[in-house]
Structure formats: C-alpha cells, structure tokens
mmCIF file of C-alpha atoms and ligand atoms in Angstrom:
data_model
loop_
_atom_site.group_PDB
_atom_site.id
_atom_site.type_symbol
_atom_site.label_atom_id
_atom_site.label_comp_id
_atom_site.label_asym_id
_atom_site.label_seq_id
_atom_site.Cartn_x
_atom_site.Cartn_y
_atom_site.Cartn_z
ATOM 1 C CA UNK A 30 40.432 96.242 120.292
ATOM 2 C CA UNK A 31 43.070 94.935 121.873
ATOM 3 C CA UNK A 32 46.567 97.046 122.393
ATOM 4 C CA UNK A 33 50.241 97.415 123.068
ATOM 5 C CA UNK A 34 51.324 100.582 125.497
ATOM 6 C CA UNK A 35 55.188 101.534 125.158
ATOM 7 C CA UNK A 36 56.603 103.251 128.102
ATOM 8 C CA UNK A 37 58.738 105.757 126.676
ATOM 9 C CA UNK A 38 61.738 107.487 128.535
ATOM 10 C CA UNK A 39 61.878 111.351 128.876
ATOM 11 C CA UNK A 40 64.809 112.997 129.175
ATOM 12 C CA UNK A 41 65.479 116.800 128.567
ATOM 13 C CA UNK A 42 62.710 116.849 126.575
ATOM 14 C CA UNK A 43 63.253 113.934 124.539
ATOM 15 C CA UNK A 44 62.669 109.974 124.664
ATOM 16 C CA UNK A 45 65.175 107.578 124.648
ATOM 17 C CA UNK A 46 66.447 105.526 121.780
ATOM 18 C CA UNK A 47 65.909 102.686 124.114
ATOM 19 C CA UNK A 48 62.610 103.838 123.814
ATOM 20 C CA UNK A 49 62.273 103.885 121.291
ATOM 21 C CA UNK A 50 63.138 100.702 120.283
ATOM 22 C CA UNK A 51 61.030 99.658 122.401
ATOM 23 C CA UNK A 52 58.440 100.919 120.996
ATOM 24 C CA UNK A 53 59.009 100.239 117.413
ATOM 25 C CA UNK A 54 59.369 95.864 118.056
ATOM 26 C CA UNK A 55 55.769 96.993 120.454
ATOM 27 C CA UNK A 56 54.235 98.439 116.895
ATOM 28 C CA UNK A 57 55.174 95.712 114.374
ATOM 29 C CA UNK A 58 53.489 93.190 117.562
ATOM 30 C CA UNK A 59 50.261 95.499 117.238
ATOM 31 C CA UNK A 60 50.199 95.620 112.963
ATOM 32 C CA UNK A 61 50.909 91.704 113.749
ATOM 33 C CA UNK A 62 48.284 91.542 115.675
ATOM 34 C CA UNK A 63 46.006 93.652 114.673
ATOM 35 C CA UNK A 64 46.092 96.059 118.366
ATOM 36 C CA UNK A 65 46.384 99.473 118.777
ATOM 37 C CA UNK A 66 49.210 100.200 118.995
ATOM 38 C CA UNK A 67 49.671 102.527 121.669
ATOM 39 C CA UNK A 68 52.369 104.949 123.983
ATOM 40 C CA UNK A 69 52.892 106.695 127.430
ATOM 41 C CA UNK A 70 54.828 109.385 128.191
ATOM 42 C CA UNK A 71 55.633 110.837 132.040
ATOM 43 C CA UNK A 72 57.694 114.337 131.482
ATOM 44 C CA UNK A 73 56.844 118.285 132.948
ATOM 45 C CA UNK A 74 55.315 118.692 129.614
ATOM 46 C CA UNK A 75 54.860 115.774 128.083
ATOM 47 C CA UNK A 76 52.448 116.409 124.926
ATOM 48 C CA UNK A 77 55.824 118.164 123.767
ATOM 49 C CA UNK A 78 56.975 114.349 123.071
ATOM 50 C CA UNK A 79 53.902 112.871 121.312
ATOM 51 C CA UNK A 80 54.554 113.754 118.137
ATOM 52 C CA UNK A 81 57.803 112.579 117.818
ATOM 53 C CA UNK A 82 55.606 109.226 119.421
ATOM 54 C CA UNK A 83 53.646 110.106 116.298
ATOM 55 C CA UNK A 84 56.497 109.097 114.261
ATOM 56 C CA UNK A 85 57.501 106.536 115.614
ATOM 57 C CA UNK A 86 54.075 104.166 115.114
ATOM 58 C CA UNK A 87 52.293 105.459 118.380
ATOM 59 C CA UNK A 88 49.076 105.903 117.029
ATOM 60 C CA UNK A 89 47.394 107.102 120.719
ATOM 61 C CA UNK A 90 49.876 109.016 122.861
ATOM 62 C CA UNK A 91 48.941 109.072 127.387
ATOM 63 C CA UNK A 92 50.837 111.848 128.203
ATOM 64 C CA UNK A 93 51.557 112.608 131.653
ATOM 65 C CA UNK A 94 51.911 116.167 132.708
ATOM 66 C CA UNK A 95 53.706 116.825 135.917
ATOM 67 C CA UNK A 96 56.161 119.018 137.378
ATOM 68 C CA UNK A 97 56.996 115.930 139.990
ATOM 69 C CA UNK A 98 58.870 114.027 136.914
ATOM 70 C CA UNK A 99 61.288 116.345 136.842
ATOM 71 C CA UNK A 100 63.065 114.365 138.794
ATOM 72 C CA UNK A 101 64.434 110.680 138.900
ATOM 73 C CA UNK A 102 61.907 109.459 142.317
ATOM 74 C CA UNK A 103 59.321 106.089 141.449
ATOM 75 C CA UNK A 104 56.923 106.961 142.966
ATOM 76 C CA UNK A 105 55.654 109.739 140.268
ATOM 77 C CA UNK A 106 55.874 106.915 137.772
ATOM 78 C CA UNK A 107 54.629 103.952 139.103
ATOM 79 C CA UNK A 108 51.575 105.396 140.402
ATOM 80 C CA UNK A 109 51.211 107.935 137.137
ATOM 81 C CA UNK A 110 51.512 104.313 135.207
ATOM 82 C CA UNK A 111 48.717 102.068 136.921
ATOM 83 C CA UNK A 112 46.528 105.359 136.500
ATOM 84 C CA UNK A 113 47.726 105.150 132.026
ATOM 85 C CA UNK A 114 47.644 101.364 132.655
ATOM 86 C CA UNK A 115 43.887 101.367 133.534
ATOM 87 C CA UNK A 116 42.371 103.795 131.303
ATOM 88 C CA UNK A 117 43.972 102.411 128.290
ATOM 89 C CA UNK A 118 43.005 98.292 129.901
ATOM 90 C CA UNK A 119 46.305 97.181 127.579
ATOM 91 C CA UNK A 120 46.637 93.545 127.300
ATOM 92 C CA UNK A 121 50.946 94.168 127.049
ATOM 93 C CA UNK A 122 53.059 96.692 128.192
ATOM 94 C CA UNK A 123 56.431 97.265 126.720
ATOM 95 C CA UNK A 124 58.725 98.486 128.771
ATOM 96 C CA UNK A 125 62.967 99.980 127.797
ATOM 97 C CA UNK A 126 64.685 98.031 129.732
ATOM 98 C CA UNK A 127 66.547 100.703 131.737
ATOM 99 C CA UNK A 128 68.815 101.452 134.880
ATOM 100 C CA UNK A 129 65.559 104.076 136.217
ATOM 101 C CA UNK A 130 63.246 101.209 134.983
ATOM 102 C CA UNK A 131 64.386 98.663 136.609
ATOM 103 C CA UNK A 132 63.872 100.287 139.840
ATOM 104 C CA UNK A 133 60.215 101.081 138.999
ATOM 105 C CA UNK A 134 58.873 98.306 137.114
ATOM 106 C CA UNK A 135 59.138 95.173 140.293
ATOM 107 C CA UNK A 136 55.998 97.862 142.237
ATOM 108 C CA UNK A 137 54.710 98.638 139.607
ATOM 109 C CA UNK A 138 54.401 94.103 138.823
ATOM 110 C CA UNK A 139 53.696 94.103 142.881
ATOM 111 C CA UNK A 140 51.021 96.474 142.413
ATOM 112 C CA UNK A 141 49.090 95.075 139.198
ATOM 113 C CA UNK A 142 49.688 90.920 140.092
ATOM 114 C CA UNK A 143 51.052 91.686 136.853
ATOM 115 C CA UNK A 144 53.058 89.275 134.968
ATOM 116 C CA UNK A 145 56.593 89.905 134.117
ATOM 117 C CA UNK A 146 59.261 89.310 131.699
ATOM 118 C CA UNK A 147 61.860 91.307 132.444
ATOM 119 C CA UNK A 148 64.870 92.221 130.314
ATOM 120 C CA UNK A 149 64.222 90.496 127.105
ATOM 121 C CA UNK A 150 66.333 89.940 124.316
ATOM 122 C CA UNK A 151 62.910 88.785 121.754
ATOM 123 C CA UNK A 152 59.539 89.311 122.646
ATOM 124 C CA UNK A 153 56.715 88.037 120.364
ATOM 125 C CA UNK A 154 52.633 87.419 121.029
ATOM 126 C CA UNK A 155 51.666 84.116 120.023
ATOM 127 C CA UNK A 156 47.622 82.958 120.728
ATOM 128 C CA UNK A 157 47.189 84.263 124.366
ATOM 129 C CA UNK A 158 50.940 83.842 125.292
ATOM 130 C CA UNK A 159 53.901 85.884 125.602
ATOM 131 C CA UNK A 160 56.540 84.667 124.401
ATOM 132 C CA UNK A 161 60.661 85.904 125.503
ATOM 133 C CA UNK A 162 64.505 84.822 125.194
ATOM 134 C CA UNK A 163 66.616 86.271 128.253
ATOM 135 C CA UNK A 164 69.455 86.431 128.547
ATOM 136 C CA UNK A 165 71.197 84.502 132.062
ATOM 137 C CA UNK A 166 73.951 82.816 133.648
ATOM 138 C CA UNK A 167 75.832 86.537 131.411
ATOM 139 C CA UNK A 168 74.505 85.900 128.559
ATOM 140 C CA UNK A 169 76.126 82.742 127.750
ATOM 141 C CA UNK A 170 72.455 80.614 127.765
ATOM 142 C CA UNK A 171 69.488 81.797 126.554
ATOM 143 C CA UNK A 172 65.923 81.053 128.413
ATOM 144 C CA UNK A 173 62.935 80.623 126.728
ATOM 145 C CA UNK A 174 60.153 82.724 128.802
ATOM 146 C CA UNK A 175 56.436 82.731 128.404
ATOM 147 C CA UNK A 176 53.168 84.477 130.294
ATOM 148 C CA UNK A 177 50.004 84.168 129.993
ATOM 149 C CA UNK A 178 47.818 87.053 128.598
ATOM 150 C CA UNK A 179 44.720 87.232 131.355
ATOM 151 C CA UNK A 180 41.382 89.460 130.798
ATOM 152 C CA UNK A 181 41.977 93.098 132.612
ATOM 153 C CA UNK A 182 45.729 92.200 133.490
ATOM 154 C CA UNK A 183 48.810 93.310 131.482
ATOM 155 C CA UNK A 184 51.969 91.736 130.552
ATOM 156 C CA UNK A 185 54.346 93.356 131.521
ATOM 157 C CA UNK A 186 57.556 93.418 128.931
ATOM 158 C CA UNK A 187 60.915 94.605 129.601
ATOM 159 C CA UNK A 188 63.736 94.845 126.266
ATOM 160 C CA UNK A 189 67.146 95.429 125.986
ATOM 161 C CA UNK A 190 68.976 98.024 125.008
ATOM 162 C CA UNK A 191 70.027 97.202 121.050
ATOM 163 C CA UNK A 192 67.113 94.747 120.640
ATOM 164 C CA UNK A 193 64.591 95.959 117.949
ATOM 165 C CA UNK A 194 65.513 99.122 115.557
ATOM 166 C CA UNK A 195 63.789 102.128 116.484
ATOM 167 C CA UNK A 196 62.677 102.965 112.479
ATOM 168 C CA UNK A 197 60.041 105.284 111.539
ATOM 169 C CA UNK A 198 56.862 104.906 110.598
ATOM 170 C CA UNK A 199 54.707 107.871 110.570
ATOM 171 C CA UNK A 200 50.968 108.711 111.766
ATOM 172 C CA UNK A 201 49.453 110.924 113.805
ATOM 173 C CA UNK A 202 48.714 110.547 116.772
ATOM 174 C CA UNK A 203 45.410 111.086 119.429
ATOM 175 C CA UNK A 204 46.658 112.312 122.347
ATOM 176 C CA UNK A 205 45.118 111.769 125.741
ATOM 177 C CA UNK A 206 46.112 113.926 128.586
ATOM 178 C CA UNK A 207 45.449 111.920 132.199
ATOM 179 C CA UNK A 208 46.223 113.781 135.028
ATOM 180 C CA UNK A 209 48.563 112.661 137.683
ATOM 181 C CA UNK A 210 46.470 111.715 140.772
ATOM 182 C CA UNK A 211 49.071 112.188 143.830
ATOM 183 C CA UNK A 212 49.731 114.949 146.175
ATOM 184 C CA UNK A 213 53.097 115.867 147.532
ATOM 185 C CA UNK A 214 52.291 114.921 151.125
ATOM 186 C CA UNK A 215 51.511 110.758 149.944
ATOM 187 C CA UNK A 216 55.189 110.669 148.554
ATOM 188 C CA UNK A 217 57.899 109.732 151.095
ATOM 189 C CA UNK A 218 60.734 110.348 149.357
ATOM 190 C CA UNK A 219 63.315 113.171 149.507
ATOM 191 C CA UNK A 220 65.422 113.974 146.587
ATOM 192 C CA UNK A 221 68.365 115.720 148.640
ATOM 193 C CA UNK A 222 70.805 116.244 145.050
ATOM 194 C CA UNK A 223 72.091 114.918 142.470
ATOM 195 C CA UNK A 224 75.916 114.608 141.665
ATOM 196 C CA UNK A 225 76.497 114.183 138.211
ATOM 197 C CA UNK A 226 79.700 111.823 137.286
ATOM 198 C CA UNK A 227 82.700 113.880 136.487
ATOM 199 C CA UNK A 228 83.822 113.695 132.639
ATOM 200 C CA UNK A 229 81.208 111.709 130.279
ATOM 201 C CA UNK A 230 79.992 114.663 128.300
ATOM 202 C CA UNK A 231 77.308 111.384 126.555
ATOM 203 C CA UNK A 232 75.350 109.318 128.540
ATOM 204 C CA UNK A 233 76.687 105.542 128.159
ATOM 205 C CA UNK A 234 73.332 103.821 127.971
ATOM 206 C CA UNK A 235 71.976 106.315 125.886
ATOM 207 C CA UNK A 236 75.508 106.461 122.802
ATOM 208 C CA UNK A 237 74.916 105.322 119.459
ATOM 209 C CA UNK A 238 79.311 104.810 119.548
ATOM 210 C CA UNK A 239 80.976 103.402 123.035
ATOM 211 C CA UNK A 240 84.537 103.662 122.950
ATOM 212 C CA UNK A 241 85.576 101.098 126.258
ATOM 213 C CA UNK A 242 88.875 100.426 128.017
ATOM 214 C CA UNK A 243 90.365 97.247 129.746
ATOM 215 C CA UNK A 244 93.468 96.358 131.596
ATOM 216 C CA UNK A 245 95.399 96.702 128.137
ATOM 217 C CA UNK A 246 95.197 101.006 128.993
ATOM 218 C CA UNK A 247 97.090 100.668 132.614
ATOM 219 C CA UNK A 248 97.980 104.983 132.765
ATOM 220 C CA UNK A 249 96.967 108.009 132.674
ATOM 221 C CA UNK A 250 98.752 109.207 128.843
ATOM 222 C CA UNK A 251 97.172 105.148 127.444
ATOM 223 C CA UNK A 252 93.499 107.027 129.382
ATOM 224 C CA UNK A 253 94.234 109.593 127.767
ATOM 225 C CA UNK A 254 94.469 108.393 124.207
ATOM 226 C CA UNK A 255 91.002 106.567 124.603
ATOM 227 C CA UNK A 256 89.806 109.965 125.766
ATOM 228 C CA UNK A 257 90.872 111.724 122.532
ATOM 229 C CA UNK A 258 89.669 108.527 119.865
ATOM 230 C CA UNK A 259 86.212 109.351 122.247
ATOM 231 C CA UNK A 260 85.864 112.950 121.783
ATOM 232 C CA UNK A 261 86.555 112.421 118.121
ATOM 233 C CA UNK A 262 84.118 110.050 117.445
ATOM 234 C CA UNK A 263 81.812 111.670 119.996
ATOM 235 C CA UNK A 264 81.345 108.584 121.972
ATOM 236 C CA UNK A 265 80.799 107.921 124.911
ATOM 237 C CA UNK A 266 83.372 106.522 127.775
ATOM 238 C CA UNK A 267 82.698 102.740 128.720
ATOM 239 C CA UNK A 268 84.996 100.603 130.750
ATOM 240 C CA UNK A 269 85.709 97.021 131.965
ATOM 241 C CA UNK A 270 85.541 95.746 135.563
ATOM 242 C CA UNK A 271 89.599 95.918 135.726
ATOM 243 C CA UNK A 272 90.425 99.306 135.055
ATOM 244 C CA UNK A 273 87.382 100.348 137.420
ATOM 245 C CA UNK A 274 88.541 98.974 139.818
ATOM 246 C CA UNK A 275 92.042 100.144 139.903
ATOM 247 C CA UNK A 276 90.545 103.608 140.538
ATOM 248 C CA UNK A 277 91.147 103.817 136.533
ATOM 249 C CA UNK A 278 87.259 104.545 135.789
ATOM 250 C CA UNK A 279 84.231 105.816 137.956
ATOM 251 C CA UNK A 280 81.905 102.882 138.521
ATOM 252 C CA UNK A 281 79.634 104.014 136.601
ATOM 253 C CA UNK A 282 81.055 103.066 133.675
ATOM 254 C CA UNK A 283 81.888 99.885 134.084
ATOM 255 C CA UNK A 284 80.096 97.235 130.863
ATOM 256 C CA UNK A 285 78.919 94.429 132.117
ATOM 257 C CA UNK A 286 77.256 91.744 134.380
ATOM 258 C CA UNK A 287 77.623 93.895 137.187
ATOM 259 C CA UNK A 288 77.980 97.044 134.487
ATOM 260 C CA UNK A 289 75.774 98.549 132.505
ATOM 261 C CA UNK A 290 74.533 96.792 129.279
ATOM 262 C CA UNK A 291 75.011 98.761 126.189
ATOM 263 C CA UNK A 292 73.694 98.452 122.110
ATOM 264 C CA UNK A 293 75.764 101.163 120.635
ATOM 265 C CA UNK A 294 75.515 101.348 116.823
ATOM 266 C CA UNK A 295 79.673 101.303 116.875
ATOM 267 C CA UNK A 296 81.553 99.881 119.936
ATOM 268 C CA UNK A 297 84.874 99.988 120.366
ATOM 269 C CA UNK A 298 86.900 97.927 122.479
ATOM 270 C CA UNK A 299 90.547 98.777 124.073
ATOM 271 C CA UNK A 300 93.069 96.190 125.375
ATOM 272 C CA UNK A 301 90.091 94.482 126.642
ATOM 273 C CA UNK A 302 90.739 90.470 126.875
ATOM 274 C CA UNK A 303 86.563 89.662 126.679
ATOM 275 C CA UNK A 304 86.055 87.890 129.392
ATOM 276 C CA UNK A 305 81.823 86.438 129.110
ATOM 277 C CA UNK A 306 80.882 89.013 132.093
ATOM 278 C CA UNK A 307 82.310 91.680 130.050
ATOM 279 C CA UNK A 308 81.145 90.828 126.425
ATOM 280 C CA UNK A 309 76.843 90.341 128.418
ATOM 281 C CA UNK A 310 77.121 94.352 128.657
ATOM 282 C CA UNK A 311 77.829 94.742 125.250
ATOM 283 C CA UNK A 312 77.498 91.745 122.529
ATOM 284 C CA UNK A 313 74.298 93.606 121.213
ATOM 285 C CA UNK A 314 76.141 96.449 119.825
ATOM 286 C CA UNK A 315 75.769 96.721 116.075
ATOM 287 C CA UNK A 316 79.558 96.674 114.550
ATOM 288 C CA UNK A 317 82.373 95.726 116.920
ATOM 289 C CA UNK A 318 85.689 97.318 116.622
ATOM 290 C CA UNK A 319 88.870 95.445 118.629
ATOM 291 C CA UNK A 320 91.884 96.338 119.589
ATOM 292 C CA UNK A 321 94.080 94.568 121.206
ATOM 293 C CA UNK A 322 97.915 93.037 121.457
ATOM 294 C CA UNK A 323 96.675 89.403 121.439
ATOM 295 C CA UNK A 324 95.404 88.412 118.458
ATOM 296 C CA UNK A 325 93.939 85.397 120.179
ATOM 297 C CA UNK A 326 91.977 87.631 122.835
ATOM 298 C CA UNK A 327 88.129 86.419 123.901
ATOM 299 C CA UNK A 328 87.376 89.557 122.187
ATOM 300 C CA UNK A 329 87.984 89.196 118.307
ATOM 301 C CA UNK A 330 85.532 86.771 118.708
ATOM 302 C CA UNK A 331 82.610 88.450 118.967
ATOM 303 C CA UNK A 332 84.549 91.569 116.836
ATOM 304 C CA UNK A 333 83.045 92.208 113.586
ATOM 305 C CA UNK A 334 86.875 94.178 112.874
ATOM 306 C CA UNK A 335 89.759 92.971 115.149
ATOM 307 C CA UNK A 336 93.229 95.247 115.620
ATOM 308 C CA UNK A 337 96.558 92.884 116.867
ATOM 309 C CA UNK A 338 98.617 95.138 118.402
ATOM 310 C CA UNK A 339 99.293 97.664 120.624
ATOM 311 C CA UNK A 340 97.145 100.152 121.969
ATOM 312 C CA UNK A 341 99.674 102.895 122.271
ATOM 313 C CA UNK A 342 101.288 102.028 118.258
ATOM 314 C CA UNK A 343 97.441 102.162 117.111
ATOM 315 C CA UNK A 344 95.701 104.895 118.833
ATOM 316 C CA UNK A 345 97.233 107.947 117.758
ATOM 317 C CA UNK A 346 97.604 107.334 114.173
ATOM 318 C CA UNK A 347 94.071 106.241 114.209
ATOM 319 C CA UNK A 348 93.244 109.148 115.680
ATOM 320 C CA UNK A 349 95.383 111.049 113.511
ATOM 321 C CA UNK A 350 93.242 110.204 110.307
ATOM 322 C CA UNK A 351 89.443 110.392 112.150
ATOM 323 C CA UNK A 352 89.957 113.841 112.321
ATOM 324 C CA UNK A 353 91.150 114.745 108.558
ATOM 325 C CA UNK A 354 88.446 112.381 107.680
ATOM 326 C CA UNK A 355 85.683 114.817 110.061
ATOM 327 C CA UNK A 356 87.830 117.903 108.494
ATOM 328 C CA UNK A 357 87.794 116.516 105.267
HETATM 329 P P1 FAD B 408 92.478 91.313 130.929
HETATM 330 O O1 FAD B 408 91.163 90.207 130.763
HETATM 331 O O2 FAD B 408 93.175 91.535 132.181
HETATM 332 O O3 FAD B 408 92.607 91.480 129.925
HETATM 333 C C1 FAD B 408 93.693 92.943 129.107
HETATM 334 C C2 FAD B 408 93.187 93.086 127.721
HETATM 335 O O4 FAD B 408 94.370 94.188 127.444
HETATM 336 C C3 FAD B 408 94.226 91.637 127.347
HETATM 337 O O5 FAD B 408 93.364 91.205 126.642
HETATM 338 C C4 FAD B 408 95.762 92.072 127.053
HETATM 339 O O6 FAD B 408 95.898 90.646 125.159
HETATM 340 C C5 FAD B 408 95.753 93.353 126.558
HETATM 341 N N1 FAD B 408 96.410 94.774 125.959
HETATM 342 C C6 FAD B 408 97.113 95.025 127.344
HETATM 343 N N2 FAD B 408 98.366 95.708 127.603
HETATM 344 C C7 FAD B 408 98.083 95.734 126.097
HETATM 345 C C8 FAD B 408 98.499 97.058 124.571
HETATM 346 N N3 FAD B 408 99.415 97.764 125.374
HETATM 347 N N4 FAD B 408 97.707 97.083 123.198
HETATM 348 C C9 FAD B 408 96.846 96.712 122.967
HETATM 349 N N5 FAD B 408 95.866 95.274 124.091
HETATM 350 C C10 FAD B 408 96.839 95.556 125.469
HETATM 351 N N6 FAD B 408 83.810 92.475 133.871
HETATM 352 C C11 FAD B 408 83.801 93.217 133.173
HETATM 353 O O7 FAD B 408 84.496 94.043 132.898
HETATM 354 N N7 FAD B 408 82.317 93.380 133.398
HETATM 355 C C12 FAD B 408 81.373 93.065 134.647
HETATM 356 O O8 FAD B 408 81.160 94.036 134.681
HETATM 357 C C13 FAD B 408 82.271 91.908 135.602
HETATM 358 N N8 FAD B 408 81.369 91.224 136.005
HETATM 359 C C14 FAD B 408 81.997 90.047 136.581
HETATM 360 C C15 FAD B 408 80.327 89.763 137.251
HETATM 361 C C16 FAD B 408 81.772 88.683 138.496
HETATM 362 C C17 FAD B 408 81.240 87.590 139.445
HETATM 363 C C18 FAD B 408 82.879 88.415 138.061
HETATM 364 C C19 FAD B 408 83.664 86.842 138.629
HETATM 365 C C20 FAD B 408 83.534 88.611 137.224
HETATM 366 C C21 FAD B 408 83.268 89.785 136.260
HETATM 367 N N9 FAD B 408 83.901 90.818 135.742
HETATM 368 C C22 FAD B 408 83.054 91.510 134.668
HETATM 369 C C23 FAD B 408 85.310 90.656 134.997
HETATM 370 C C24 FAD B 408 85.303 89.774 134.351
HETATM 371 O O9 FAD B 408 84.998 88.796 134.297
HETATM 372 C C25 FAD B 408 87.160 90.165 134.097
HETATM 373 O O10 FAD B 408 88.394 90.153 134.753
HETATM 374 C C26 FAD B 408 87.097 91.489 133.109
HETATM 375 O O11 FAD B 408 86.348 91.463 132.022
HETATM 376 C C27 FAD B 408 88.851 91.953 132.789
HETATM 377 O O12 FAD B 408 88.462 92.709 132.147
HETATM 378 P P2 FAD B 408 89.713 93.742 131.517
HETATM 379 O O13 FAD B 408 89.858 92.257 129.584
HETATM 380 O O14 FAD B 408 89.744 94.463 131.009
HETATM 381 O O15 FAD B 408 91.222 92.725 131.062
#
C-alpha cells in the first residue's frame, strides 16, 4: 500500500508542535487516499515518542535512536532520513517548514534527486500529482505548484507552521527501529558550542502565544511593559525588523519575510505598523490582537481585535487585568 511519511523533529524528548501539524495533514491525506500514515523520529531515544506519534495518527513509526541526534547537525539527519525513506518507500514525505528542516531539506532533495515543494501553506494529492499552494513575494501572492508522483522517488513537501491543526486521532503504532548507518569519522562537521540567546524563555517558532514589539516600543520602559505582558501570557517575545535594527531586540526575535515565520494561537502586535514584510511572518496566527495609536495602521487589516491607543496607556491596565484573571 502507498504511504505518506512525516518527519517529526524532536526536542527535549517531545515532537515539535509544527511536526504534529504536518503529521495531522499527512493523516488526512492518507485517509482520503487509502494510504498508510507513517512517521519518522530521530532522537537519542526515538522510541520514547512513538506513543505520542500514534496518538496523532501515525500507524507506523520509524524510530532512529542515536546519540548523534542530541546535537543539531545536518549530516546524521540526512543520512537517517535517506535510510528510512529507502526502507519505507513512501510516495510523499512531509516536513514541518522549521529552521532545522530548511537546512536538511535541500541536501536530502539533492541526495534523492527528489522533486521538492518547500515552504507550502497547503497541499493535497490529486491523482498522480502533489498539488500545493506556496506564498511568494512576502506572501503577497500565492503560487500554485505541483510535482508528479513517480515510482521509487518520493515527493518532498515542507508545510509552513499554522497551516494545519494538530488534532489527535489515536492508533497503536507499529514501531520499526532503524539503525543510523554512519560512523563518526564520516561526519565532517564539529559542533564546538551552542550559544543560547539571552531571555526569551519560550521558543518563538513553537510558541502558542507570541507578543511582538515594533517601533512604537521605543525605549526600555516600553520594552519592560512588553516583557511583562509576555510573562503574564506565558508568551515568546518577537519583534519587527525596525526594533531589531535599533538594537532593542535580538535578531533571532525578528518575525517576517527575512525573519521567522510564526503561527501561534494568539499573536499580540504592540506598536507594529503591519508592513507587508512583517505580516508575511505572522499572518497564519489564529487570533491577532493589535495595539497601535494610529487607527489607520495596516496591522488592523489583519487583526482579529484592535486596540487604538498609546501602548504606555493600554498595556498597564491590560497586564493588571490579565494578572487578576489568572489569580482568580
Ligand atoms: P513602523 O512601521 O515605524 O511602525 C511603528 C508603529 O508603531 C506605527 O504604526 C505607529 O503608529 C505605532 N506607534 C508608535 N508609537 C506608539 C505608541 N506609543 N503606542 C502604540 N503604537 C505606537 N520588517 C519586519 O518586521 N520583518 C521582516 O522580516 C522584514 N523584512 C524586510 C525585508 C525587506 C527586503 C524590506 C525592504 C523590509 C523588511 N522589513 C521587515 C521592514 C518593513 O518594511 C518595515 O519597515 C518594518 O516592519 C516596520 O516595523 P514597525 O512596524 O515596527 O515600525
């Protein structure tokens, strides 16, 4: 039976939220096509996540357990995925379009000579074709792209965060353990040090709530209000390019065309005008709250709820009300 295989990045022993979203979309396609829904996990102990992947509908879980996956290096990931794809023979392989996947996907596509549809917002299988929609030109346009399913060579697809909902569909998965066939000598990279960004307790790409600051946040006092709001909401902190360039927020906090793409359940934009290059990185958010003193700011065109006002006046009572609600 043909199959669709989803790659689930694992961090701290848990599959990523964006990976579970990709798996949910793959499961829908498997159900519609009468295919098998499979998943692959690479981790020091990959079998530990098999039950979770079964809960989200993976009927078969390929678990590659190796200490090499404790470090974010590409070569073992590409090697392991090539091995699992050769063993599983899927028609389509789905990836979450995360930063780590962006690094590995090109190398894997080249190695397998596989047709690849990267960073799509939607995809489906129609007959012998994989059809997808891909935001282009800072998400101003949507391109329809497609790849043909051919015997033996899977189509690789990476799905943008927030493009599917990670819904549970429990099955008891068959777990197939696969060994990483790679000796340490062939690894031509050395990871010397991982420098963790200061602050930002919550990972921006995986966060369910994001509070993002723009040029309206112009000094340390306003920044402290943004941090307080993020703290009370348990949110990750993002930023527009304007405040990253001002040095008020670190480059890894930048959201947008040349920053990260996020799709949380709740996105709070504080003092952000809503330039197209910024919106390209957050438009997939489920609920968008915009706080801006200019009622004509374009951010209100994409916002679910808007508060027109000066952030220094709006945030203190909002934070106090949220603290009160939490305490109650
Ligand atoms: P502004 O546009 O200056 O807006 C500030 C907003 O704050 C205004 O709407 C104002 O009304 C409001 N404000 C001011 N004071 C207050 C207050 N006290 N209370 C409430 N509201 C207040 N930008 C990105 O963000 N991400 C990207 O990835 C990105 N990539 C780019 C790539 C290219 C090739 C180019 C050309 C540009 C890119 N930009 C990107 C820049 C983008 O075009 C905008 O310049 C930028 O997003 C503006 O940031 P901002 O909204 O914070 O600032």
